[in-house]
Amino acid sequence: MEDRSPESATPLPELHVADAPGDEAASDTPAPRLNQTRTGIKPKALPEAELDDPSLYFNRELSHLQFNIRVLEQALDDAHPLLNRLMFLLIFSSNLDEFFEIRVAGLKHRVALGDEGTGFDGRSPSSVIAEISKIAHEQIERQYRILNEVLLPALEERGLRFRRRSEWTEAQHAWVRDYFDEEIMPVISPIGLDPSHPFPRLVNKSLNFIVKLEGKDAFGREGGLAILPAPRSLPRVIALPTELCEEGFSEAVFLSSMIHAHAEELFPGMTVRGCYQFRLTRNADMTVDPEEISDLASALRGELLARRYGSGVRLEVVDTCPDELAAFLLREFALGEDDLYRVKGPVNLTRMMSLLGDLQRPELFYRPYIPGLPKNLKKDGSLFDVIAAGDILLHHPFQSFSPVEDLLAEAARDPSVLAIKQTLYRTGADSPIVNSLVEAARGGKEVTVVIELRARFDEADNLVLASRLQEAGAIVIYGVMAYKTHAKMMHIVRREKGRLRYYVHLGTGNYHSKTAKLYTDYSLLTADEALCEDVHQVFQQLSGMGRARHIETLLHAPFTLHEGMVAMIEREAEHARRGRRAHLIIKCNSLTEPKLIQALYRASRAGVECDLIIRGMCCLRPGVPGVSDNIRVRSIIGRFLEHTRVFYFQNNGKAEVWASSADFMSRNMFHRVETCFPLVDKKLAARVRKDLETYLVDNCQSWRLQPDGSYVKQQPGDAAPISAQETLLYAYAAKA
């Protein structure tokens, strides 16, 4: 029943960074700074190894967990402002929620079906679940130590304090009582557990309390157990009025503390012997069988309701919860002991993010900046004229996303524009992009929008978006049933001098103005006839029916992208075999597709220098003698989420640079509609290569993947510190 605080937590070992796993400076207790967790199975030196040997591959789920751990590491990095460090810790919580909802849930489902088949990494679902449990327990415990013993004390030193109940002043007690009576009591619904009140069906990831009671209620029922679902409409962190805060401090209290303090008021005449937070994470994956439905939108609406009440996959309880109550909850949710996570603090840390947006402490956040613009976009005039004069490449967030929005806005108003086609994967119903599409449709233009309703966790928003566009008169289609439409394309048809001309936007990221400020992505604006015609053909293929169309310049999934990527990697290997200098750089979010990994192994064997910049999952094992000696894998974690998918091939001096909406994953190559486009303008291609080389010399935010699966953060040492993101921000952004 006690609140946890920095003072009540176990002392944290001295924080330090070791140069590598096993560094002599490391203590027996793992320091929270260094990520020493291994992924997958022990490597073997196999110079002549067959490329399907399981020892050559890391497990996908364990690699995904590694990425989340690297995010958590940012909470300890003094290079980030203090409140951004807290944000990284909360993002770790959010990422881990989704990891359990989707990845762990999927593994558990396979085990429940008796499927213990191994993947190309040789790991069975049961063994992966056991390894995930071990690592996740360690890292979640570490997360709360970082929160309680590092971040909260540091925030208090800067005048931001989270008040424990034991620290409330009389005036604060009185204010909390009034808040409870006025805001909490009218909306909270305690549920006593007895034969007529079975255990309630609790919403996924909701904050709840299990309460132990003694005495008799108004109906003469003996006390026992009750469940208190915290109202979802209330914030989880509440700021105290300024007049109640200590001078020089901004103070807040947790909703859970308020409910703890006044739990007995919810059970008049009875004695509360214990009140403990808990939270259940459920399976949130959605499956839609194309053979079982006739209306995708209606089917998804039903699935969205079911998602809130999927089977349990993880139970979090406050660490003071008695064993017998934790065991009771595990039985109710059909979970095992390994699925129980005891935490020293709030069980729903992600909800703390709402407070960060309200804090007026700019000195504790990253300094703001103004995204830059290419010189030719700073002049007045039509964007169509500028694009017709030459391709434009934007690197977000260092350069503004507004030209993409402005182009669509101009197209919506331009009487010479006849038609607009657009794909939307993740956006917002009220975004400038959607507003322009609505305006264009209402203005009588032919507007066709391909909306991917199954974009995970954006399904509800996309259903609203589809309805809004349909009401405006746009043609809305949902792509191809068995393939998610993940490509980022805009196609505009304009009448110029008596003929039709096409204008196109192709991107690596979503049409979302908010994420364009947080994610690194490329946008290409072009009037190149071959590219524009190819985009037109892809749209025709999505909206109509027929055999695969002939595409001249683009690679696109699920038809030519995979074989095209393999062919370009093999071409580089052939150059190396002929004694030519060969080099490739692959930058994407994830690398998990076995055939692409094998192509990279063959390239390495041939002597190709392979630099891979893989933000998240990487199933390729670098540094294996005779197999991957020439492969280096880096992960960049920093202020912005690395999201660009760009590929450089030296090609014996005839370099090629491609950008794509697709990662090197099976789902992107074979189960989605994706585009991959060349940068035909040599200056733009050279610029992207320079950007990639900047990432390769990063020694501040770069993590190198080791042959054993661990990641080691690169250190400047005696060299000058280089942060790729800061370098690009300085190069491209306007001066703030």
XYZ file of C-alpha atoms in Angstrom:
736
model
C 0.000 0.000 0.000
C 3.018 2.272 0.350
C 4.067 4.549 -2.492
C 7.461 3.835 -3.955
C 9.972 6.640 -4.182
C 13.662 7.246 -4.774
C 14.258 6.997 -1.039
C 12.628 3.569 -0.730
C 14.297 1.934 -3.741
C 17.362 -0.287 -3.705
C 20.604 1.729 -4.109
C 21.846 1.862 -7.674
C 25.392 0.789 -8.540
C 27.729 3.513 -9.767
C 26.766 4.531 -13.284
C 29.497 4.107 -15.865
C 30.139 3.033 -19.413
C 32.442 0.089 -20.038
C 34.317 -0.041 -23.327
C 33.015 -3.521 -24.063
C 31.334 -6.451 -22.354
C 33.675 -7.804 -19.710
C 35.459 -4.481 -19.128
C 37.455 -4.670 -15.913
C 35.784 -1.535 -14.587
C 32.428 -3.289 -14.455
C 31.128 -4.334 -11.048
C 29.571 -7.711 -10.271
C 26.136 -6.075 -10.386
C 25.288 -5.001 -13.958
C 25.438 -1.224 -14.257
C 22.353 0.345 -15.785
C 24.394 2.109 -18.487
C 25.856 -0.739 -20.532
C 23.673 -3.039 -22.560
C 25.327 -6.434 -22.154
C 22.349 -8.592 -23.068
C 23.139 -11.227 -25.675
C 20.779 -12.063 -28.489
C 20.355 -15.505 -29.988
C 22.735 -18.459 -29.763
C 26.494 -18.635 -29.398
C 28.278 -18.050 -32.710
C 30.575 -20.594 -34.284
C 33.526 -19.808 -36.519
C 32.452 -21.509 -39.727
C 34.585 -20.387 -42.688
C 32.814 -22.874 -44.936
C 29.443 -22.657 -43.203
C 26.342 -23.269 -45.181
C 24.406 -20.032 -45.234
C 21.294 -21.615 -43.765
C 23.165 -22.631 -40.598
C 21.054 -21.363 -37.633
C 24.166 -20.083 -35.851
C 24.460 -17.358 -38.489
C 21.186 -15.700 -37.497
C 19.916 -13.811 -34.486
C 16.366 -14.306 -33.328
C 14.025 -11.593 -34.553
C 12.093 -11.073 -31.301
C 15.242 -10.994 -29.170
C 16.811 -8.514 -31.562
C 13.667 -6.380 -31.331
C 14.004 -6.428 -27.546
C 17.625 -5.299 -27.942
C 16.470 -2.192 -29.789
C 14.112 -1.296 -26.948
C 17.001 -1.655 -24.506
C 19.072 0.782 -26.567
C 16.190 3.241 -26.282
C 16.257 2.818 -22.500
C 19.991 3.558 -22.532
C 19.199 7.084 -23.698
C 17.650 7.821 -20.297
C 21.184 7.682 -18.883
C 22.844 9.755 -21.584
C 23.762 13.209 -20.292
C 23.973 14.448 -23.883
C 20.164 14.570 -23.891
C 18.275 17.238 -21.903
C 16.764 15.944 -18.687
C 13.107 15.833 -19.706
C 14.023 14.190 -23.001
C 15.847 11.519 -21.003
C 12.619 10.932 -19.115
C 10.807 10.785 -22.457
C 13.144 8.018 -23.647
C 12.364 6.039 -20.506
C 8.636 6.419 -21.159
C 9.085 5.479 -24.826
C 10.768 2.292 -23.611
C 7.574 1.529 -21.692
C 5.393 2.238 -24.710
C 7.605 0.126 -26.989
C 7.602 -2.731 -24.508
C 3.809 -2.614 -24.275
C 3.542 -3.104 -28.032
C 6.256 -5.767 -27.946
C 4.201 -7.830 -25.508
C 0.883 -7.071 -27.227
C 2.122 -8.257 -30.621
C 5.399 -10.183 -30.551
C 5.069 -12.061 -27.244
C 1.353 -12.609 -27.843
C 2.155 -14.162 -31.213
C 4.712 -16.522 -29.683
C 2.295 -17.546 -26.932
C -0.396 -18.209 -29.516
C 1.936 -20.524 -31.406
C 2.776 -22.444 -28.232
C -0.923 -22.735 -27.369
C -1.494 -24.304 -30.783
C 1.336 -26.773 -30.181
C 3.542 -25.129 -32.809
C 7.154 -25.484 -31.650
C 8.621 -25.218 -35.134
C 11.915 -23.383 -35.320
C 12.684 -20.476 -37.599
C 15.852 -19.936 -39.619
C 17.583 -18.978 -36.332
C 16.902 -22.414 -34.852
C 14.930 -21.107 -31.880
C 11.590 -22.575 -30.808
C 8.783 -20.278 -29.597
C 9.034 -21.653 -26.038
C 12.773 -21.009 -25.819
C 12.337 -17.467 -27.137
C 9.544 -16.739 -24.642
C 11.776 -17.942 -21.785
C 14.659 -15.741 -22.953
C 12.371 -12.740 -23.391
C 11.030 -13.190 -19.859
C 14.533 -13.256 -18.401
C 15.716 -10.182 -20.278
C 12.480 -8.216 -19.814
C 12.430 -8.809 -16.054
C 16.007 -7.532 -15.788
C 15.405 -4.472 -17.948
C 12.087 -3.466 -16.375
C 13.650 -3.670 -12.918
C 16.513 -1.558 -14.262
C 14.078 0.933 -15.800
C 12.477 1.647 -12.433
C 15.879 1.975 -10.782
C 16.817 4.576 -13.385
C 13.524 6.395 -12.786
C 13.655 6.315 -8.989
C 17.350 6.813 -8.384
C 18.536 8.861 -11.340
C 15.829 10.821 -13.118
C 13.433 11.757 -10.316
C 16.231 13.055 -8.049
C 17.709 14.971 -10.990
C 14.302 16.479 -11.773
C 13.851 17.493 -8.153
C 17.201 19.274 -8.274
C 15.778 21.263 -11.193
C 12.563 22.164 -9.366
C 10.240 19.376 -10.573
C 8.942 17.082 -7.849
C 6.539 14.147 -7.704
C 5.060 14.154 -4.194
C 4.618 10.883 -2.305
C 1.626 10.608 0.018
C 3.891 10.608 3.060
C 5.229 14.009 1.944
C 1.914 15.793 1.428
C 1.415 18.933 3.496
C -1.895 19.542 5.269
C -2.920 21.930 2.516
C -2.047 19.352 -0.142
C -3.987 16.661 1.744
C -7.026 18.943 1.746
C -6.687 19.710 -1.962
C -6.324 16.021 -2.830
C -9.447 15.218 -0.781
C -11.437 17.836 -2.685
C -10.089 16.539 -6.017
C -11.007 12.989 -5.047
C -14.529 13.974 -4.017
C -15.165 16.134 -7.078
C -13.280 14.356 -9.879
C -12.668 10.734 -8.886
C -15.542 9.626 -6.653
C -18.302 10.422 -9.205
C -16.703 8.298 -11.950
C -15.014 5.404 -10.153
C -16.860 2.084 -9.812
C -15.585 -0.362 -7.159
C -16.446 -3.985 -7.912
C -16.742 -6.414 -5.010
C -15.882 -10.014 -5.869
C -18.511 -12.574 -4.888
C -20.673 -15.167 -6.694
C -22.951 -12.452 -8.099
C -20.024 -10.192 -9.004
C -17.433 -12.299 -10.861
C -14.031 -10.948 -11.747
C -14.609 -8.063 -14.187
C -13.370 -7.978 -17.768
C -10.629 -5.363 -17.647
C -9.524 -3.280 -20.606
C -6.066 -3.837 -22.071
C -3.337 -1.844 -20.265
C -5.808 -0.127 -17.942
C -4.773 0.894 -14.421
C -6.554 -1.133 -11.754
C -6.325 -1.854 -8.030
C -6.977 -5.035 -6.117
C -8.303 -4.222 -2.650
C -8.344 -6.489 0.392
C -11.310 -5.767 2.717
C -12.486 -6.717 6.195
C -15.933 -6.237 7.760
C -19.505 -6.413 6.448
C -21.148 -4.236 3.856
C -24.693 -2.806 3.854
C -26.110 -6.133 2.643
C -24.330 -8.150 5.308
C -21.755 -9.564 2.905
C -18.402 -10.467 4.424
C -15.399 -8.546 3.200
C -12.997 -10.143 0.801
C -11.592 -8.741 -2.392
C -12.641 -5.915 -4.677
C -11.358 -4.485 -7.943
C -11.040 -0.745 -8.554
C -10.643 0.168 -12.246
C -9.089 3.639 -12.395
C -11.240 5.937 -14.584
C -9.619 6.118 -18.019
C -10.940 9.645 -18.468
C -8.687 10.987 -15.703
C -5.003 11.892 -16.073
C -2.541 9.602 -14.308
C -0.408 12.522 -13.133
C -2.023 15.655 -11.722
C -0.170 18.933 -11.263
C -0.669 20.624 -7.886
C -1.761 24.285 -7.850
C 1.184 26.661 -7.740
C 0.132 28.069 -4.372
C 0.417 24.599 -2.814
C 3.922 23.937 -4.135
C 7.124 24.676 -2.317
C 8.656 27.920 -3.519
C 10.706 27.344 -6.656
C 9.095 23.975 -7.372
C 6.484 22.602 -9.727
C 4.887 19.595 -8.056
C 2.590 16.774 -9.125
C 0.953 13.704 -7.605
C -0.054 10.407 -9.147
C -3.705 9.459 -9.519
C -2.794 6.119 -7.939
C -1.653 7.922 -4.775
C -4.952 9.781 -4.571
C -6.935 6.546 -4.886
C -4.729 4.825 -2.307
C -5.196 7.689 0.123
C -8.996 7.561 -0.068
C -9.722 3.920 -0.880
C -11.686 3.408 2.370
C -14.166 6.086 1.321
C -15.194 3.779 -1.511
C -16.039 1.009 0.974
C -17.838 2.776 3.881
C -17.945 0.823 7.121
C -15.271 -1.611 5.982
C -11.549 -1.722 6.626
C -9.118 -1.640 3.722
C -6.249 -4.007 4.542
C -4.425 -3.448 1.301
C -4.741 -1.627 -2.017
C -2.350 -2.532 -4.815
C -1.924 -1.353 -8.396
C -1.895 -3.795 -11.262
C -2.122 -3.687 -15.039
C -2.803 -6.427 -17.575
C -1.307 -6.377 -21.068
C -3.419 -8.314 -23.567
C -2.927 -9.736 -27.034
C -3.710 -6.765 -29.307
C -2.927 -8.287 -32.676
C -5.743 -8.252 -35.191
C -6.383 -10.959 -37.744
C -8.771 -10.592 -40.644
C -9.315 -13.615 -42.868
C -9.856 -12.397 -46.467
C -11.958 -15.469 -47.206
C -14.280 -14.875 -44.281
C -15.313 -11.254 -44.840
C -17.058 -9.204 -47.486
C -16.515 -5.728 -45.980
C -13.064 -4.931 -44.586
C -14.136 -1.736 -42.799
C -16.974 -3.478 -40.951
C -14.737 -6.407 -40.041
C -12.086 -4.094 -38.584
C -14.635 -2.229 -36.473
C -15.504 -5.540 -34.846
C -11.861 -6.468 -34.374
C -11.108 -3.107 -32.721
C -13.604 -3.932 -29.975
C -12.129 -7.401 -29.515
C -8.567 -6.007 -29.247
C -9.358 -4.428 -25.869
C -10.109 -7.823 -24.375
C -7.610 -10.235 -25.934
C -5.933 -12.966 -23.918
C -3.496 -11.851 -21.236
C 0.241 -11.887 -21.925
C 1.777 -9.891 -19.040
C 0.730 -8.860 -15.517
C 2.371 -5.892 -13.788
C 1.822 -5.386 -10.067
C 3.291 -2.968 -7.575
C 6.147 -4.648 -5.711
C 4.341 -4.392 -2.348
C 1.484 -6.625 -3.551
C 1.315 -9.802 -1.373
C 2.201 -13.066 -3.079
C -1.262 -14.541 -2.544
C -2.967 -11.629 -4.310
C -0.492 -11.716 -7.195
C -1.103 -15.468 -7.509
C -4.865 -14.848 -7.487
C -4.534 -12.379 -10.371
C -2.311 -14.746 -12.341
C -4.953 -17.464 -12.042
C -7.705 -15.097 -13.160
C -5.743 -14.163 -16.286
C -4.446 -17.701 -16.978
C -0.825 -16.556 -16.719
C 2.269 -18.163 -15.229
C 4.789 -16.896 -12.707
C 7.165 -15.841 -15.502
C 4.460 -13.479 -16.791
C 4.433 -11.504 -13.520
C 6.399 -8.235 -13.334
C 6.760 -6.506 -9.941
C 7.571 -2.809 -10.287
C 8.731 -0.139 -7.848
C 6.489 2.668 -8.955
C 3.469 3.397 -11.165
C 2.503 0.417 -13.327
C 1.499 2.639 -16.232
C 4.518 4.859 -16.865
C 3.532 5.603 -20.463
C 0.677 7.802 -19.247
C 3.260 10.179 -17.722
C 3.890 11.493 -21.247
C 0.813 13.682 -20.989
C 2.487 15.719 -18.244
C 5.551 16.486 -20.367
C 3.476 18.398 -22.880
C 2.195 20.707 -20.149
C 5.562 21.567 -18.589
C 6.833 25.035 -19.385
C 10.512 24.269 -18.868
C 12.141 24.775 -22.283
C 15.630 24.607 -20.781
C 15.031 20.939 -19.913
C 14.076 19.985 -23.470
C 15.971 20.010 -26.767
C 16.483 23.472 -28.177
C 13.904 24.243 -30.868
C 14.966 24.719 -34.463
C 13.382 25.769 -37.736
C 13.469 23.103 -40.471
C 15.317 24.328 -43.529
C 14.248 24.619 -47.169
C 16.220 24.187 -50.385
C 17.056 27.529 -51.981
C 14.776 27.015 -54.966
C 11.780 26.579 -52.644
C 12.344 29.864 -50.845
C 11.215 31.874 -53.866
C 7.661 32.870 -54.549
C 5.824 31.162 -57.340
C 4.278 27.867 -58.234
C 5.719 24.668 -56.806
C 4.848 22.992 -60.091
C 7.273 25.300 -61.902
C 10.050 24.553 -59.418
C 9.551 20.774 -59.633
C 9.335 20.898 -63.421
C 12.767 22.558 -63.443
C 14.385 19.700 -61.513
C 13.936 17.090 -58.796
C 13.728 18.232 -55.183
C 14.906 16.059 -52.308
C 13.938 16.882 -48.725
C 15.543 15.283 -45.669
C 13.107 15.438 -42.777
C 13.041 16.618 -40.024
C 16.138 18.688 -40.801
C 14.241 20.077 -43.773
C 10.596 21.008 -43.699
C 7.741 18.694 -44.632
C 5.649 21.725 -45.572
C 6.547 21.647 -49.324
C 4.789 18.276 -49.566
C 1.704 19.731 -47.890
C 1.984 22.935 -49.919
C 2.151 21.021 -53.196
C -1.082 19.204 -52.409
C -2.725 22.418 -51.217
C -1.745 24.155 -54.458
C -3.008 21.202 -56.467
C -6.356 21.325 -54.675
C -6.869 24.971 -55.719
C -5.226 24.920 -59.165
C -7.871 24.780 -61.948
C -5.304 23.103 -64.220
C -5.073 20.081 -61.925
C -7.462 17.358 -63.019
C -6.718 14.437 -60.711
C -4.910 13.536 -57.504
C -4.047 10.077 -56.268
C -2.601 9.432 -52.829
C -1.699 6.590 -50.489
C -2.282 7.075 -46.764
C -0.891 4.682 -44.174
C -0.533 6.705 -40.966
C -1.909 10.233 -40.931
C -4.623 12.123 -39.096
C -8.214 12.826 -40.081
C -7.635 16.559 -39.529
C -4.172 16.804 -41.088
C -3.327 19.414 -43.762
C -2.884 16.559 -46.246
C -6.427 15.320 -45.674
C -7.844 18.844 -45.649
C -6.384 19.440 -49.109
C -7.731 16.142 -50.429
C -11.178 17.052 -49.111
C -10.959 20.512 -50.701
C -9.885 19.010 -54.026
C -12.729 16.475 -54.005
C -15.301 19.107 -53.120
C -13.895 21.291 -55.893
C -14.727 18.659 -58.476
C -11.290 17.163 -59.021
C -10.882 13.409 -59.434
C -9.457 12.359 -56.067
C -8.550 8.740 -55.387
C -7.128 7.759 -52.014
C -5.742 4.357 -51.101
C -6.130 4.060 -47.330
C -4.543 1.185 -45.481
C -7.116 0.426 -42.795
C -4.883 -2.196 -41.185
C -2.018 0.132 -40.161
C -1.462 -1.289 -36.682
C -2.928 0.864 -33.873
C -4.105 3.447 -36.427
C -7.078 1.418 -37.633
C -9.684 3.509 -35.812
C -8.240 6.807 -37.091
C -8.073 5.469 -40.631
C -11.719 4.401 -40.534
C -12.668 7.961 -39.560
C -10.374 9.309 -42.259
C -11.966 7.088 -44.908
C -15.465 8.255 -43.960
C -14.468 11.908 -44.123
C -12.966 11.560 -47.588
C -15.919 9.570 -48.900
C -18.327 12.211 -47.652
C -16.325 14.845 -49.570
C -16.699 12.893 -52.793
C -13.296 11.221 -53.005
C -12.947 7.671 -54.273
C -11.607 5.666 -51.328
C -10.202 2.190 -51.804
C -8.545 -0.089 -49.286
C -5.847 -1.534 -51.489
C -5.452 -5.261 -51.979
C -6.942 -7.482 -49.303
C -3.967 -9.769 -48.687
C -1.326 -7.020 -48.986
C -0.986 -3.926 -46.846
C -0.431 -0.784 -48.911
C 2.672 0.671 -47.273
C 4.009 2.657 -50.236
C 4.188 6.459 -49.849
C 3.053 7.979 -53.150
C 1.246 11.058 -54.411
C 0.384 11.449 -58.116
C -0.959 14.697 -59.603
C -2.274 15.107 -63.158
C -2.076 18.676 -64.503
C -2.958 20.147 -67.895
C -0.116 22.268 -69.233
C 0.035 23.828 -72.694
C -2.562 21.514 -74.084
C -1.112 18.262 -72.743
C -1.210 16.335 -69.499
C 1.815 16.317 -67.224
C 2.410 14.258 -64.108
C 3.924 15.355 -60.804
C 4.840 12.891 -58.077
C 5.910 12.703 -54.473
C 7.650 9.544 -53.270
C 8.794 9.117 -49.693
C 10.283 6.813 -47.100
C 7.909 7.980 -44.365
C 4.265 8.664 -43.716
C 2.123 11.645 -44.719
C 2.021 12.883 -41.149
C 3.162 16.390 -40.236
C 3.827 15.469 -36.602
C 6.029 12.451 -37.225
C 7.808 14.402 -39.976
C 9.236 16.500 -37.128
C 10.357 13.447 -35.162
C 11.368 10.835 -37.770
C 14.201 11.041 -40.284
C 12.826 10.460 -43.784
C 13.415 11.454 -47.389
C 10.875 13.050 -49.736
C 11.371 13.227 -53.486
C 9.316 15.707 -55.524
C 9.709 15.012 -59.224
C 8.248 15.464 -62.680
C 10.557 12.840 -64.201
C 8.416 11.213 -66.881
C 9.580 7.639 -66.306
C 9.134 7.774 -62.530
C 5.780 9.522 -62.808
C 4.493 6.997 -65.319
C 5.571 4.134 -63.055
C 3.725 5.644 -60.087
C 0.661 6.021 -62.312
C 0.892 2.324 -63.215
C 1.166 1.291 -59.555
C -1.966 3.281 -58.719
C -3.797 1.682 -61.642
C -2.766 -1.705 -60.327
C -4.043 -0.891 -56.820
C -7.423 0.411 -57.922
C -8.150 -2.006 -60.723
C -7.542 -5.644 -61.537
C -5.352 -7.489 -64.002
C -1.856 -8.898 -64.360
C 1.199 -7.144 -62.962
C 1.928 -4.048 -65.016
C 5.250 -3.253 -66.629
C 7.225 -0.868 -64.450
C 10.261 0.776 -66.040
C 12.131 2.550 -63.253
C 10.642 1.687 -59.863
C 11.110 -1.529 -57.967
C 7.923 -2.474 -56.187
C 6.763 -5.180 -53.829
C 5.496 -7.813 -53.897
C 6.729 -8.176 -57.504
C 10.245 -6.898 -58.227
C 11.645 -5.319 -55.055
C 13.088 -8.423 -53.414
C 14.688 -9.834 -56.538
C 15.929 -6.355 -57.451
C 17.668 -5.875 -54.110
C 19.217 -9.342 -54.251
C 20.400 -8.659 -57.813
C 22.076 -5.384 -56.845
C 23.837 -7.012 -53.895
C 24.960 -9.887 -56.155
C 26.146 -7.364 -58.760
C 28.345 -5.746 -56.119
C 29.695 -9.191 -55.186
C 30.545 -9.887 -58.819
C 32.499 -6.624 -59.033
C 34.505 -7.741 -55.993
C 35.176 -11.164 -57.529
C 36.582 -9.411 -60.599
C 39.010 -7.468 -58.407
C 37.127 -4.188 -58.479
C 36.546 -2.119 -55.367
C 33.036 -2.889 -54.130
C 31.035 -1.185 -51.400
C 27.386 -1.029 -50.350
C 25.556 0.854 -47.632
C 22.122 -0.294 -46.498
C 20.155 1.920 -44.126
C 16.766 0.727 -42.925
C 14.780 0.019 -39.790
C 15.016 -3.768 -39.763
C 16.939 -6.565 -41.478
C 15.279 -9.949 -40.988
C 14.627 -11.490 -44.443
C 16.827 -14.622 -44.811
C 17.495 -14.441 -48.563
C 18.652 -10.831 -48.333
C 20.886 -11.736 -45.384
C 22.353 -14.610 -47.372
C 23.002 -12.284 -50.315
C 24.903 -9.980 -47.953
C 26.884 -12.956 -46.602
C 27.855 -13.917 -50.149
C 28.850 -10.335 -50.874
C 31.026 -10.274 -47.765
C 32.687 -13.537 -48.793
C 33.401 -12.033 -52.209
C 35.128 -9.059 -50.566
C 32.422 -6.386 -50.675
C 32.681 -3.826 -47.893
C 29.179 -3.873 -46.390
C 28.101 -1.076 -44.056
C 24.664 -1.648 -42.588
C 22.856 1.019 -40.571
C 19.984 -0.900 -39.004
C 18.050 0.970 -36.348
C 16.074 -1.932 -34.870
C 15.893 -5.660 -35.556
C 18.905 -7.244 -37.215
C 19.044 -11.025 -37.674
C 22.370 -10.914 -39.527
C 25.425 -11.860 -37.441
C 28.460 -9.713 -38.355
C 32.078 -10.647 -37.892
C 31.811 -14.409 -38.487
C 35.121 -15.585 -40.022
C 34.711 -16.569 -43.628
C 31.098 -15.439 -43.739
C 30.564 -11.857 -42.562
C 34.074 -10.492 -41.872
C 33.404 -7.542 -44.172
C 30.033 -6.614 -42.669
C 29.658 -3.878 -40.069
C 26.290 -3.196 -38.422
C 25.474 0.059 -36.668
C 22.358 1.302 -34.922
C 21.820 5.044 -34.463
C 19.623 6.082 -31.529
C 19.223 9.783 -30.886
C 16.951 12.779 -30.734
C 15.096 11.707 -33.893
C 13.811 8.262 -34.780
C 15.894 6.993 -37.691
C 13.338 5.982 -40.317
C 14.985 6.471 -43.724
C 15.348 3.449 -45.998
C 18.149 4.243 -48.450
C 20.546 1.940 -50.282
C 23.900 2.829 -51.893
C 25.734 0.568 -54.352
C 29.170 1.593 -55.638
C 28.640 -0.412 -58.852
C 32.198 -0.104 -60.194
C 32.106 3.686 -60.263
C 28.566 3.971 -61.616
C 27.021 4.479 -58.201
C 23.318 3.994 -57.609
C 21.281 5.341 -54.710
C 17.769 4.100 -54.018
C 15.183 5.159 -51.428
C 12.246 3.061 -50.341
C 9.199 2.701 -48.155
C 10.298 -0.880 -47.401
C 12.532 -2.471 -44.817
C 14.527 -5.639 -45.454
C 11.821 -7.832 -43.935
C 9.723 -10.655 -45.359
C 6.489 -8.756 -44.752
C 7.736 -5.745 -46.739
C 9.098 -7.799 -49.597
C 6.277 -10.313 -50.028
C 3.159 -9.166 -48.151
C 2.967 -5.413 -48.730
C 2.712 -2.963 -51.580
C 5.979 -1.012 -51.442
C 7.972 1.222 -53.756
C 11.717 1.675 -54.132
C 12.851 4.529 -56.326
C 16.237 5.573 -57.721
C 17.648 9.050 -57.269
C 18.379 9.779 -60.919
C 19.717 13.281 -60.240
C 23.444 12.707 -59.592
C 23.751 15.678 -57.240
C 20.915 14.414 -55.074
C 22.372 10.896 -55.092
C 25.765 12.255 -54.033
C 24.098 14.243 -51.265
C 22.420 11.115 -49.868
C 25.709 9.225 -49.981
C 27.317 12.053 -48.001
C 24.478 11.790 -45.461
C 25.108 8.049 -45.163
C 28.827 8.593 -44.655
C 27.986 10.994 -41.838
C 26.141 8.169 -40.074
C 29.128 5.864 -40.574
C 31.470 8.171 -38.646
C 29.038 8.861 -35.781
C 30.802 8.183 -32.481
C 28.241 9.665 -30.098
C 24.923 7.942 -30.848
C 26.107 4.882 -32.734
C 25.974 1.315 -31.393
C 28.012 -1.469 -33.048
C 26.530 -4.951 -33.212
C 29.018 -7.569 -31.999
C 29.321 -11.185 -33.211
C 27.840 -12.406 -29.903
C 24.716 -10.269 -30.318
C 25.556 -7.515 -27.862
C 25.659 -3.853 -28.855
C 28.516 -1.588 -27.770
C 28.130 2.165 -27.869
C 30.840 3.914 -29.840
C 32.942 6.456 -27.966
C 34.875 9.412 -29.414
C 38.022 8.593 -27.449
C 40.724 11.008 -28.598
C 38.811 11.814 -31.782
C 36.446 14.727 -32.196
C 32.882 13.812 -31.158
C 30.570 13.420 -34.154
C 26.797 13.113 -33.880
C 25.251 12.396 -37.271
C 21.912 13.898 -36.332
C 23.463 17.074 -34.943
C 25.677 17.368 -38.031
C 22.697 17.035 -40.377
C 20.645 19.423 -38.272
C 23.406 22.006 -38.566
C 23.806 21.364 -42.292
C 20.155 21.487 -43.345
C 18.050 23.280 -40.754
C 17.567 27.015 -40.626
C 19.231 28.761 -37.736
C 16.854 28.879 -34.767
